[in-house]
Short mmCIF file of C-alpha atoms and ligand atoms in Angstrom, two decimals:
data_model
loop_
_atom_site.label_atom_id
_atom_site.label_comp_id
_atom_site.label_asym_id
_atom_site.label_seq_id
_atom_site.Cartn_x
_atom_site.Cartn_y
_atom_site.Cartn_z
CA MET L 1 17.99 -21.17 -2.51
CA ASP L 2 18.36 -18.07 -0.35
CA ARG L 3 15.18 -16.28 0.66
CA TRP L 4 14.06 -12.69 1.00
CA ILE L 5 10.89 -11.22 2.47
CA ALA L 6 9.03 -7.98 1.87
CA PRO L 7 6.05 -6.98 4.01
CA GLY L 8 2.59 -5.83 3.12
CA ARG L 9 1.59 -2.51 4.62
CA VAL L 10 -1.29 -0.77 6.19
CA ASN L 11 -1.51 2.97 6.03
CA LEU L 12 -2.45 4.43 9.41
CA ILE L 13 -3.74 7.48 7.59
CA GLY L 14 -3.24 9.32 4.30
CA GLU L 15 -5.35 7.56 1.68
CA HIS L 16 -5.25 8.73 -1.95
CA THR L 17 -2.78 11.43 -0.96
CA ASP L 18 0.41 9.87 -2.36
CA TYR L 19 -0.35 10.56 -6.02
CA ASN L 20 -1.34 14.09 -5.06
CA ALA L 21 2.22 14.76 -3.78
CA GLY L 22 0.91 14.77 -0.21
CA PHE L 23 1.56 12.94 3.05
CA VAL L 24 1.21 9.31 4.16
CA LEU L 25 1.86 7.40 7.39
CA PRO L 26 2.12 3.64 6.79
CA ILE L 27 3.41 0.77 8.92
CA ALA L 28 4.74 -2.53 7.58
CA LEU L 29 2.91 -5.73 8.50
CA SER L 30 4.49 -8.88 9.85
CA LEU L 31 2.76 -10.62 6.93
CA GLY L 32 5.00 -10.64 3.89
CA VAL L 33 5.80 -12.17 0.52
CA VAL L 34 8.81 -14.48 0.48
CA CYS L 35 10.96 -14.83 -2.63
CA ALA L 36 13.43 -17.70 -2.85
CA ALA L 37 15.93 -16.91 -5.56
CA GLU L 38 19.15 -17.99 -7.23
CA ARG L 39 21.15 -17.13 -10.31
CA THR L 40 21.26 -19.91 -12.90
CA GLY L 41 23.42 -18.45 -15.68
CA ASP L 42 21.28 -20.10 -18.38
CA GLY L 43 19.61 -16.93 -19.65
CA LEU L 44 16.13 -17.94 -18.50
CA VAL L 45 13.82 -16.59 -15.81
CA ARG L 46 11.94 -19.48 -14.18
CA LEU L 47 9.18 -18.23 -11.95
CA ARG L 48 6.46 -19.81 -9.84
CA SER L 49 4.20 -18.83 -6.96
CA ALA L 50 2.63 -21.04 -4.31
CA GLN L 51 -0.46 -18.84 -4.68
CA ARG L 52 -0.65 -19.49 -8.45
CA PRO L 53 0.15 -23.23 -8.52
CA GLY L 54 -0.99 -23.88 -12.08
CA GLU L 55 0.84 -20.94 -13.60
CA PRO L 56 4.63 -21.35 -13.65
CA VAL L 57 6.40 -19.18 -16.20
CA GLU L 58 9.64 -19.53 -18.11
CA VAL L 59 10.92 -16.62 -20.20
CA ALA L 60 14.29 -15.81 -21.76
CA VAL L 61 15.85 -12.72 -20.18
CA GLY L 62 16.14 -11.16 -23.64
CA GLU L 63 12.44 -11.69 -24.40
CA LEU L 64 10.85 -10.18 -21.32
CA ALA L 65 9.34 -7.18 -23.09
CA ALA L 66 8.18 -9.21 -26.09
CA ARG L 67 6.49 -11.83 -23.90
CA ARG L 68 4.83 -9.34 -21.54
CA ALA L 69 1.33 -9.70 -22.98
CA THR L 70 1.43 -13.51 -23.04
CA VAL L 71 2.42 -14.22 -19.42
CA PRO L 72 -0.21 -14.50 -16.65
CA ARG L 73 -1.08 -11.21 -15.00
CA TRP L 74 0.47 -12.10 -11.64
CA ALA L 75 3.81 -12.85 -13.30
CA ARG L 76 4.06 -9.34 -14.71
CA TYR L 77 4.89 -7.99 -11.24
CA PRO L 78 8.02 -10.11 -10.64
CA LEU L 79 9.01 -10.12 -14.32
CA GLY L 80 8.62 -6.34 -14.30
CA VAL L 81 11.22 -6.20 -11.56
CA VAL L 82 13.59 -8.41 -13.55
CA HIS L 83 12.95 -6.19 -16.58
CA GLU L 84 13.91 -3.09 -14.56
CA PHE L 85 17.21 -4.69 -13.49
CA VAL L 86 17.97 -5.58 -17.12
CA ARG L 87 17.11 -2.03 -18.19
CA GLY L 88 19.40 -0.70 -15.47
CA GLY L 89 22.30 -2.63 -17.02
CA HIS L 90 22.68 -5.07 -14.13
CA PRO L 91 24.00 -8.57 -14.89
CA VAL L 92 20.86 -10.71 -15.05
CA ASP L 93 22.04 -13.96 -16.61
CA GLY L 94 19.27 -16.35 -15.60
CA LEU L 95 17.18 -16.67 -12.45
CA ARG L 96 15.05 -19.12 -10.58
CA LEU L 97 12.39 -17.35 -8.46
CA ALA L 98 9.90 -19.07 -6.17
CA ILE L 99 7.25 -16.90 -4.50
CA ASP L 100 5.22 -17.70 -1.41
CA GLY L 101 3.09 -14.91 0.02
CA ALA L 102 1.14 -14.50 3.25
CA VAL L 103 -0.33 -11.08 2.40
CA PRO L 104 -3.94 -11.60 1.31
CA LEU L 105 -4.31 -10.74 -2.38
CA GLY L 106 -6.45 -7.74 -3.24
CA ALA L 107 -7.20 -6.93 0.40
CA GLY L 108 -5.77 -3.41 0.29
CA LEU L 109 -2.70 -4.58 2.23
CA SER L 110 -0.45 -4.26 -0.78
CA SER L 111 0.43 -7.81 -1.70
CA SER L 112 1.43 -6.48 -5.12
CA ALA L 113 4.09 -4.14 -3.71
CA ALA L 114 5.24 -6.85 -1.28
CA LEU L 115 5.67 -9.19 -4.26
CA CYS L 116 7.62 -6.62 -6.28
CA CYS L 117 9.74 -5.54 -3.31
CA ALA L 118 10.63 -9.14 -2.32
CA VAL L 119 11.93 -9.79 -5.84
CA THR L 120 13.66 -6.40 -5.87
CA VAL L 121 15.67 -7.00 -2.67
CA ALA L 122 16.53 -10.52 -3.87
CA LEU L 123 17.88 -9.20 -7.18
CA ARG L 124 19.77 -6.43 -5.41
CA ASP L 125 21.68 -8.99 -3.37
CA LEU L 126 22.16 -11.33 -6.34
CA CYS L 127 23.02 -8.82 -9.07
CA ALA L 128 23.30 -5.21 -7.90
CA PRO L 129 24.55 -4.88 -4.30
CA THR L 130 25.22 -1.13 -4.49
CA LEU L 131 21.60 -0.08 -5.03
CA THR L 132 20.20 2.21 -2.33
CA PRO L 133 16.79 1.84 -0.65
CA ASP L 134 15.53 4.71 -2.80
CA ASP L 135 16.71 2.89 -5.93
CA LEU L 136 14.80 -0.20 -4.75
CA VAL L 137 11.61 1.79 -4.25
CA GLY L 138 12.03 3.22 -7.74
CA ILE L 139 12.53 -0.22 -9.31
CA ALA L 140 9.55 -1.82 -7.53
CA TRP L 141 7.39 1.19 -8.40
CA ALA L 142 8.43 1.12 -12.06
CA ALA L 143 7.76 -2.63 -12.29
CA GLU L 144 4.20 -2.26 -11.02
CA ASN L 145 3.36 0.92 -12.93
CA GLY L 146 5.19 -0.03 -16.13
CA PHE L 147 5.51 -3.73 -16.88
CA ALA L 148 2.56 -4.81 -14.73
CA GLY L 149 0.58 -1.82 -16.00
CA VAL L 150 -1.12 -1.03 -12.68
CA PRO L 151 -0.99 2.64 -11.66
CA THR L 152 0.03 3.19 -8.03
CA GLY L 153 1.49 6.04 -6.04
CA VAL L 154 4.80 5.54 -4.29
CA LEU L 155 3.29 4.73 -0.88
CA ASP L 156 3.12 0.95 -1.13
CA GLN L 157 6.66 0.31 -2.32
CA SER L 158 8.17 2.91 0.04
CA ALA L 159 6.41 1.33 3.01
CA SER L 160 7.50 -2.19 2.10
CA ILE L 161 11.15 -1.18 1.60
CA ARG L 162 11.63 1.54 4.21
CA CYS L 163 9.42 0.77 7.20
CA THR L 164 11.13 -0.33 10.41
CA ALA L 165 9.80 -2.30 13.37
CA GLY L 166 8.22 -0.18 16.08
CA HIS L 167 7.77 2.85 13.82
CA ALA L 168 5.31 4.48 11.51
CA LEU L 169 6.89 5.97 8.37
CA PHE L 170 5.95 9.57 7.72
CA LEU L 171 6.49 10.41 4.06
CA ASP L 172 6.23 13.79 2.43
CA VAL L 173 5.75 12.38 -1.04
CA ARG L 174 6.68 15.54 -2.93
CA ALA L 175 9.96 15.93 -1.06
CA TYR L 176 10.52 12.19 -1.25
CA THR L 177 10.13 12.05 -5.02
CA ALA L 178 12.05 15.27 -5.75
CA PRO L 179 13.93 15.07 -9.09
CA GLY L 180 17.36 15.17 -7.44
CA GLY L 181 16.44 12.42 -4.97
CA PRO L 182 14.71 12.60 -1.59
CA GLU L 183 15.12 15.89 0.28
CA PRO L 184 16.15 15.95 3.94
CA GLY L 185 13.20 15.15 6.19
CA ALA L 186 11.17 13.63 3.36
CA ALA L 187 11.00 10.29 5.18
CA GLU L 188 10.84 10.10 8.95
CA GLN L 189 10.61 7.06 11.23
CA ILE L 190 8.25 7.98 14.06
CA PRO L 191 8.20 5.63 17.07
CA PHE L 192 4.80 3.99 17.41
CA ASP L 193 4.14 1.19 19.86
CA PRO L 194 0.40 0.59 20.22
CA ALA L 195 0.91 -2.40 22.55
CA ALA L 196 2.85 -0.29 25.07
CA ALA L 197 -0.20 2.02 25.29
CA GLY L 198 -2.55 -0.92 25.85
CA LEU L 199 -3.82 -0.67 22.28
CA ALA L 200 -4.17 -2.99 19.32
CA LEU L 201 -4.48 -2.30 15.62
CA LEU L 202 -7.09 -4.59 14.17
CA VAL L 203 -7.30 -5.30 10.45
CA ALA L 204 -10.52 -6.74 9.06
CA ASP L 205 -10.12 -8.10 5.53
CA THR L 206 -13.70 -7.95 4.27
CA GLY L 207 -12.99 -10.56 1.61
CA HIS L 208 -14.46 -8.22 -0.98
CA PRO L 209 -11.42 -7.74 -3.22
CA HIS L 210 -10.82 -4.31 -4.69
CA ASP L 211 -9.33 -5.94 -7.78
CA LEU L 212 -12.38 -5.50 -10.01
CA ALA L 213 -12.56 -1.78 -9.41
CA ASP L 214 -9.20 -0.76 -10.85
CA GLY L 215 -11.10 1.60 -13.12
CA GLY L 216 -12.35 3.50 -10.06
CA TYR L 217 -8.82 4.14 -8.89
CA ALA L 218 -7.73 5.44 -12.28
CA GLU L 219 -10.82 7.64 -12.42
CA ARG L 220 -10.04 9.16 -9.01
CA ARG L 221 -6.49 9.91 -10.10
CA ALA L 222 -7.77 11.60 -13.25
CA GLN L 223 -10.28 13.64 -11.23
CA CYS L 224 -7.53 14.80 -8.86
CA GLU L 225 -5.40 15.85 -11.82
CA ALA L 226 -8.36 17.70 -13.34
CA ALA L 227 -9.01 19.50 -10.04
CA ALA L 228 -5.35 20.52 -9.79
CA ARG L 229 -5.44 21.82 -13.38
CA ALA L 230 -8.62 23.78 -12.70
CA LEU L 231 -6.95 25.41 -9.70
CA ASP L 232 -3.74 25.96 -11.66
CA VAL L 233 -1.48 24.09 -9.24
CA ALA L 234 0.97 21.25 -9.84
CA ALA L 235 -0.84 18.89 -7.46
CA LEU L 236 -3.66 18.99 -4.91
CA ARG L 237 -0.95 19.09 -2.25
CA ASP L 238 -0.73 22.80 -3.07
CA VAL L 239 -4.40 23.50 -2.35
CA THR L 240 -5.86 24.82 0.92
CA ASP L 241 -9.49 24.82 1.99
CA THR L 242 -9.92 28.45 0.97
CA ASP L 243 -9.22 27.40 -2.65
CA LEU L 244 -11.91 24.73 -2.73
CA PRO L 245 -14.93 26.98 -3.49
CA ARG L 246 -13.18 27.97 -6.73
CA LEU L 247 -13.83 24.48 -8.07
CA ALA L 248 -17.12 24.85 -9.91
CA ASP L 249 -17.56 21.14 -10.60
CA PRO L 250 -19.10 19.58 -7.46
CA VAL L 251 -17.49 16.19 -8.05
CA LEU L 252 -14.01 17.65 -8.44
CA ARG L 253 -14.65 19.82 -5.37
CA ARG L 254 -15.53 16.77 -3.29
CA ARG L 255 -12.46 14.87 -4.47
CA ALA L 256 -10.20 17.83 -3.70
CA THR L 257 -11.86 18.32 -0.31
CA HIS L 258 -10.88 14.81 0.65
CA VAL L 259 -7.26 15.28 -0.39
CA VAL L 260 -6.90 18.64 1.38
CA THR L 261 -8.47 17.44 4.64
CA GLU L 262 -6.70 14.07 4.51
CA ASN L 263 -3.29 15.73 4.17
CA ALA L 264 -4.11 17.83 7.22
CA ARG L 265 -5.12 14.68 9.12
CA VAL L 266 -1.81 12.95 8.28
CA VAL L 267 0.17 15.96 9.52
CA ALA L 268 -1.94 16.01 12.69
CA ALA L 269 -1.46 12.27 13.22
CA ALA L 270 2.32 12.54 12.78
CA ASP L 271 2.44 15.48 15.21
CA LEU L 272 0.43 13.50 17.69
CA LEU L 273 2.77 10.49 17.56
CA ARG L 274 5.87 12.70 17.76
CA SER L 275 4.47 14.54 20.79
CA GLY L 276 4.10 11.34 22.76
CA ALA L 277 0.39 12.05 23.35
CA ASP L 278 -1.99 9.19 24.07
CA PRO L 279 -2.29 7.36 20.72
CA ARG L 280 -6.00 6.79 21.44
CA THR L 281 -6.48 10.31 20.14
CA LEU L 282 -5.49 9.00 16.70
CA GLY L 283 -8.88 7.34 16.63
CA ALA L 284 -10.82 10.50 15.83
CA LEU L 285 -8.53 11.18 12.86
CA LEU L 286 -9.03 7.64 11.54
CA SER L 287 -12.80 7.93 11.72
CA ALA L 288 -12.76 11.36 10.10
CA SER L 289 -10.62 9.89 7.31
CA HIS L 290 -13.21 7.19 6.73
CA ARG L 291 -16.08 9.66 6.56
CA SER L 292 -14.16 11.70 4.02
CA LEU L 293 -13.30 8.64 1.91
CA ARG L 294 -16.94 7.61 1.98
CA THR L 295 -18.69 10.89 1.30
CA GLU L 296 -16.14 13.13 -0.46
CA PHE L 297 -13.92 10.65 -2.31
CA GLU L 298 -16.64 8.00 -2.69
CA VAL L 299 -14.34 4.98 -2.63
CA SER L 300 -15.88 3.07 0.27
CA ALA L 301 -18.15 0.06 -0.13
CA PRO L 302 -21.01 -1.37 1.96
CA ALA L 303 -18.85 -4.09 3.52
CA LEU L 304 -16.22 -1.51 4.51
CA ASP L 305 -18.81 0.80 6.07
CA LEU L 306 -20.32 -2.14 7.91
CA ALA L 307 -16.97 -3.17 9.41
CA VAL L 308 -16.17 0.43 10.42
CA ASP L 309 -19.56 0.96 12.06
CA ALA L 310 -19.42 -2.38 13.88
CA ALA L 311 -15.92 -1.62 15.21
CA LEU L 312 -16.98 1.81 16.47
CA ASP L 313 -20.16 0.43 18.03
CA ALA L 314 -18.06 -2.13 19.91
CA GLY L 315 -15.82 0.57 21.38
CA ALA L 316 -13.02 1.12 18.85
CA HIS L 317 -11.33 4.52 19.24
CA GLY L 318 -11.45 4.96 15.49
CA ALA L 319 -11.77 2.94 12.29
CA ARG L 320 -11.42 3.45 8.57
CA MET L 321 -11.14 1.70 5.25
CA VAL L 322 -7.57 1.33 3.98
CA GLY L 323 -6.09 1.00 0.51
CA GLY L 324 -7.55 2.16 -2.75
CA GLY L 325 -11.12 1.37 -1.78
CA PHE L 326 -14.20 -0.30 -3.31
CA GLY L 327 -13.36 -3.33 -1.18
CA GLY L 328 -10.38 -4.56 0.78
CA SER L 329 -9.76 -4.02 4.48
CA VAL L 330 -10.64 -1.87 7.45
CA LEU L 331 -8.25 -0.73 10.17
CA ALA L 332 -9.52 -0.17 13.73
CA LEU L 333 -7.68 1.21 16.76
CA VAL L 334 -8.95 -0.62 19.84
CA ASP L 335 -8.04 -1.13 23.47
CA ARG L 336 -6.30 -4.50 23.67
CA ALA L 337 -8.90 -5.67 26.14
CA ASP L 338 -11.62 -4.98 23.55
CA THR L 339 -10.02 -6.92 20.68
CA ALA L 340 -12.24 -9.98 21.05
CA ALA L 341 -15.41 -7.92 21.46
CA VAL L 342 -14.71 -5.79 18.39
CA THR L 343 -13.82 -8.88 16.36
CA ALA L 344 -17.00 -10.65 17.41
CA ARG L 345 -19.14 -7.60 16.62
CA ILE L 346 -17.75 -7.29 13.10
CA GLU L 347 -18.23 -11.03 12.50
CA ARG L 348 -21.82 -10.90 13.76
CA ARG L 349 -22.70 -7.95 11.56
CA PHE L 350 -21.18 -9.64 8.52
CA ALA L 351 -23.12 -12.82 9.20
CA ALA L 352 -26.36 -10.88 9.66
CA ALA L 353 -25.78 -9.06 6.35
CA GLY L 354 -25.12 -12.33 4.55
CA HIS L 355 -21.43 -11.59 3.90
CA ALA L 356 -18.78 -14.29 4.16
CA ARG L 357 -16.81 -14.32 7.40
CA PRO L 358 -14.16 -11.56 7.35
CA ARG L 359 -10.56 -12.36 8.23
CA ILE L 360 -9.65 -10.30 11.29
CA PHE L 361 -6.18 -10.06 12.81
CA THR L 362 -4.02 -7.66 14.81
CA VAL L 363 -0.98 -5.96 13.34
CA GLU L 364 2.04 -4.22 14.81
CA PRO L 365 4.59 -1.97 13.12
CA ALA L 366 7.00 -4.51 11.60
CA ALA L 367 10.28 -4.45 9.67
CA GLY L 368 10.72 -3.64 5.98
CA ALA L 369 12.07 -5.82 3.15
CA ARG L 370 15.14 -7.91 3.97
CA ARG L 371 17.06 -11.13 3.43
CA LEU L 372 15.97 -14.02 5.64
CA ARG L 373 18.83 -15.64 7.53
P1 ADP A 1 -3.21 -5.58 -3.12
O1 ADP A 1 -1.89 -5.02 -3.51
O2 ADP A 1 -4.03 -4.64 -2.33
O3 ADP A 1 -3.12 -6.92 -2.47
P2 ADP A 1 -3.52 -5.62 -5.99
O4 ADP A 1 -4.68 -5.82 -6.88
O5 ADP A 1 -2.74 -4.36 -6.13
O6 ADP A 1 -4.02 -5.82 -4.49
O7 ADP A 1 -2.48 -6.81 -6.19
C1 ADP A 1 -2.91 -8.14 -6.13
C2 ADP A 1 -2.26 -8.90 -7.26
O8 ADP A 1 -0.85 -9.07 -6.99
C3 ADP A 1 -2.78 -10.31 -7.40
O9 ADP A 1 -3.94 -10.35 -8.21
C4 ADP A 1 -1.60 -11.02 -8.07
O10 ADP A 1 -1.58 -10.74 -9.45
C5 ADP A 1 -0.41 -10.32 -7.45
N1 ADP A 1 0.12 -11.07 -6.29
C6 ADP A 1 0.25 -10.62 -5.03
N2 ADP A 1 0.79 -11.57 -4.22
C7 ADP A 1 1.02 -12.65 -5.00
C8 ADP A 1 1.55 -13.97 -4.77
N3 ADP A 1 1.95 -14.35 -3.55
N4 ADP A 1 1.62 -14.79 -5.82
C9 ADP A 1 1.21 -14.43 -7.04
N5 ADP A 1 0.69 -13.21 -7.31
C10 ADP A 1 0.58 -12.33 -6.32
MG1 MG A 2 -1.50 -3.40 -4.78
#
């Protein structure tokens, strides 16, 4: 079988801004989900994952929607992609799909989007070669939000499909998701080479999955929508700090404060990378993002705060939680020479607090979804 890979992502900055029509700045990881795939012509979808060994699935192409509720949760992501191709009128006449992922599940590194995007690029090449990258993002997004039933913004899928090696991807989500298709300048590849500046990006997967807190994510989205309604704007993207005092509800005001300041931080971070300034100065923006996520948006967790504080104490230029929150991973910007010291400090603090050992690794801006040759 031929194989395709789609990467996980880490967002340098811009958390909980995508569904507020704002700005994000992700990079793709070298860790990805691999999908081996072939057409079988027998009208069945046969699906398995090395990470779900006891749960292979076999469904007739014509019964995808009817069987949705009876298949294991993990299978709804890839089957959702197949469902989108069927809905799009593409010739899906039977498939064998074998998944093997290296993106940790539920770590805030977007294994779910990597899974959907790997299947999406495989099916493009097998059944629908004329689809554009924007079509692919739309399909992977629809699979996760529709068939899998997990609400996400467009950040994860866009990063997995569109990121390129050696770049951060600046997305203006409103312009990117414009009804007539992405507007010019909506997506910009900004060169970013931490290693060349003597820096490393360290990811610490706390091992506290965010999976159980899906309700918290949905609640934050609802609060952002309520704040936008109260301010009579289409999305919090349209709000500036002078509008914030008009929000009488203190919780909604805090949520909106995060989104407004976070959007400004993404724009500042993108400007900084474009200007060729020392990327160490990104650190202050990362740390400010974390403080805002912790105190204004209230989506951090003790293990995340512990990892951030330990990284900063050991000399990181900046650190923050990444992903939806309530668990998952922390990103730290460190001098390469300090990588071991920062790692050791986080591990020591986790041990002292009685947490399991975190998984800590360095990441570099990697390539987006593609066929493996
Ligand atoms: P994240 O995207 O941050 O990793 P999510 O909760 O959004 O966390 O997605 C994790 C879910 O995606 C898993 O619980 C599982 O259902 C599915 N998933 C991701 N990767 C795989 C894989 N390799 N095999 C099977 N299911 C996977
Ligand atoms: Mg996910």
